[in-house]
CSV table of C-alpha atoms in Angstrom, one decimal:
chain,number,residue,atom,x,y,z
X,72,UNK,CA,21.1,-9.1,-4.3
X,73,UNK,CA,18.6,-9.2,-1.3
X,74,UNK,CA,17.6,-6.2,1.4
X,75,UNK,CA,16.6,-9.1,4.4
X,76,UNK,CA,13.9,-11.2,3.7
X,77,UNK,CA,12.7,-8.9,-0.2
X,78,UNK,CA,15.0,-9.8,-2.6
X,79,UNK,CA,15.6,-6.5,-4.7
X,80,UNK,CA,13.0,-5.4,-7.6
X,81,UNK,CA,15.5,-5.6,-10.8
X,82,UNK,CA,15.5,-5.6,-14.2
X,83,UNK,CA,15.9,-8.9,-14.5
X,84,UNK,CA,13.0,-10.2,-12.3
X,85,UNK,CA,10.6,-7.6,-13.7
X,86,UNK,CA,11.4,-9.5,-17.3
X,87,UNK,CA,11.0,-13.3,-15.5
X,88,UNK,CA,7.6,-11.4,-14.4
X,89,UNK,CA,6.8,-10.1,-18.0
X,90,UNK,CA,7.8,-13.7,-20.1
X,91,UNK,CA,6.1,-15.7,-17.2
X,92,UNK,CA,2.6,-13.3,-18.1
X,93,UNK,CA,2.9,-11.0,-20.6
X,94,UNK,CA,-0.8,-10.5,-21.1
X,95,UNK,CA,-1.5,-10.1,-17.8
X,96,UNK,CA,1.7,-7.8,-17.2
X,97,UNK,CA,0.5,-5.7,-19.8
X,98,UNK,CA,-2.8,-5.0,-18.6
X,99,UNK,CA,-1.6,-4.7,-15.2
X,100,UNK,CA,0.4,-2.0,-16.3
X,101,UNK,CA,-1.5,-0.5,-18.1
X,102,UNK,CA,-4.3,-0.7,-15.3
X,103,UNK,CA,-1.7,1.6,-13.2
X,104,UNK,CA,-0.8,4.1,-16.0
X,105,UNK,CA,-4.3,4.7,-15.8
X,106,UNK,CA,-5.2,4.6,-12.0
X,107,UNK,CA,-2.3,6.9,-11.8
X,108,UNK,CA,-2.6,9.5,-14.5
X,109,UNK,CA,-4.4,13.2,-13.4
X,110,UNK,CA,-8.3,13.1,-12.8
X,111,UNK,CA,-10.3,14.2,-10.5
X,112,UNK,CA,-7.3,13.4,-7.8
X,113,UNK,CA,-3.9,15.3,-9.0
X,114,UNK,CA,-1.1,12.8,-9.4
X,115,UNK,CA,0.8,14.0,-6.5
X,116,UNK,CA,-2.6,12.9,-4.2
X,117,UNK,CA,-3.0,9.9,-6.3
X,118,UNK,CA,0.9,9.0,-5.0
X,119,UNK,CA,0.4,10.2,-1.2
X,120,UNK,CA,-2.9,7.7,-0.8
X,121,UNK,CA,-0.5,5.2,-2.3
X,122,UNK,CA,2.1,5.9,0.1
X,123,UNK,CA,-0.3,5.5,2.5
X,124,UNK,CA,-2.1,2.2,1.5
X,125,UNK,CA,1.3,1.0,1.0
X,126,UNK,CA,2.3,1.5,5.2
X,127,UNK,CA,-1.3,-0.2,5.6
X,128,UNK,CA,-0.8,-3.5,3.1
X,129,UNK,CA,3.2,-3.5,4.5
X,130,UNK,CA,4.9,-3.8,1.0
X,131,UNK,CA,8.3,-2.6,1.3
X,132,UNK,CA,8.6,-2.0,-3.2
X,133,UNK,CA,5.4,-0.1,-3.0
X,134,UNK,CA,6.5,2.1,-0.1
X,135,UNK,CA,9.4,2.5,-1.4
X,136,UNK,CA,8.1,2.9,-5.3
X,137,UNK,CA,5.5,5.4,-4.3
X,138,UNK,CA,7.7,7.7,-1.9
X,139,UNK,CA,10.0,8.2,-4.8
X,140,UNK,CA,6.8,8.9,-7.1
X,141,UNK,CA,5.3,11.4,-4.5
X,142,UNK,CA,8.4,12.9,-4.2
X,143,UNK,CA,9.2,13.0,-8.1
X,144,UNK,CA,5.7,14.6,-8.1
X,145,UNK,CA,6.2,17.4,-5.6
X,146,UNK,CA,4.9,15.7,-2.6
X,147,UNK,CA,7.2,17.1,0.7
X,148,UNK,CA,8.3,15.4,3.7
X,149,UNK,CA,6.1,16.5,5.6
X,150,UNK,CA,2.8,15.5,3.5
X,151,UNK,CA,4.7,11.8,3.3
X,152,UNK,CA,4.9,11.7,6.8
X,153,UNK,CA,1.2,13.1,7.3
X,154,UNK,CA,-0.2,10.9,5.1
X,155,UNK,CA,2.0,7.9,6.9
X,156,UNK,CA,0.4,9.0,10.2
X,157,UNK,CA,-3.1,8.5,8.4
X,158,UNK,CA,-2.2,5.1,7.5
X,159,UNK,CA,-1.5,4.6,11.1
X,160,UNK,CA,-5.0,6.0,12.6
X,161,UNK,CA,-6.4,4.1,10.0
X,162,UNK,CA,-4.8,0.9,11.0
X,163,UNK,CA,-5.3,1.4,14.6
X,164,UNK,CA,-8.4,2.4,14.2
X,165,UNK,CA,-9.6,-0.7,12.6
X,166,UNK,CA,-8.4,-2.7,15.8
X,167,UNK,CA,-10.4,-0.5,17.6
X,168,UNK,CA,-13.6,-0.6,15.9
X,169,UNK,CA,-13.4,-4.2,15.2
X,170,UNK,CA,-13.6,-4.5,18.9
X,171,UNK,CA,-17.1,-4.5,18.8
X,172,UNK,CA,-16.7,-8.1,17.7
X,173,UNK,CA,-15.4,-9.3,20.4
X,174,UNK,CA,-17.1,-7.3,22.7
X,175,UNK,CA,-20.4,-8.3,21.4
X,176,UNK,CA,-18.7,-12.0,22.3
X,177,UNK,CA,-18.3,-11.7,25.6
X,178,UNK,CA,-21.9,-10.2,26.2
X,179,UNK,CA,-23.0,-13.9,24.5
X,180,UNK,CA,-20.7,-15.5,26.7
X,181,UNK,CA,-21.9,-13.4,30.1
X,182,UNK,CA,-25.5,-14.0,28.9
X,183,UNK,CA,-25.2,-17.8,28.6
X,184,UNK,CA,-23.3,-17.8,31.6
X,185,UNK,CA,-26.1,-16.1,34.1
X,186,UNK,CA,-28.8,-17.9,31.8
């Protein structure tokens, strides 16, 4: 069964994924247990910056996934949506700073054109 373009994360493909791999499967996963297990960031943080990246990096499982962790972790609404809006800054942000490239561009270009 497909959601528009994703088809949906089952069972079934996660085992294609696993017989396909299973070395690297298992080490991927257990890469994750890790990265996501309490440490110096609570769990509940851990799943909010993933939330986050997630809006960043546009993956619809890993929104998805990670809302339902963060929730299942005690994150609220609200700290979802507040951490969403990070991802946003974030994003935008980038744009904006990165217009230094382009801007630094079209100083060359004015410079070689009054040379």
């Amino acid at each position: 069964m497909s959601e528009g373009m994703y088809p949906t994360s089952t069972g079934e493909l996660a085992k294609r994924r696993r017989e396909l791999a299973p070395e690297t499967e298992a080490a991927f996963q257990a890469f994750s247990q890790k990265v996501f297990a309490d440490g110096a960031l609570p769990v509940k943080v851990k799943q909010l910056i993933a939330v986050a990246v997630a809006h960043v990096t546009q993956c619809p499982y890993c929104i998805k996934g990670h809302t339902k962790a963060a929730l299942r972790h005690g994150a609220t609404q609200q700290e979802l949506m507040e951490a969403i809006w990070v991802a946003a800054e974030m994003r935008a942000g980038g744009a904006y700073a990165h217009s230094a490239l382009a801007l630094e561009q079209m100083g060359k270009s004015d410079a070689s054109a009054t040379g």
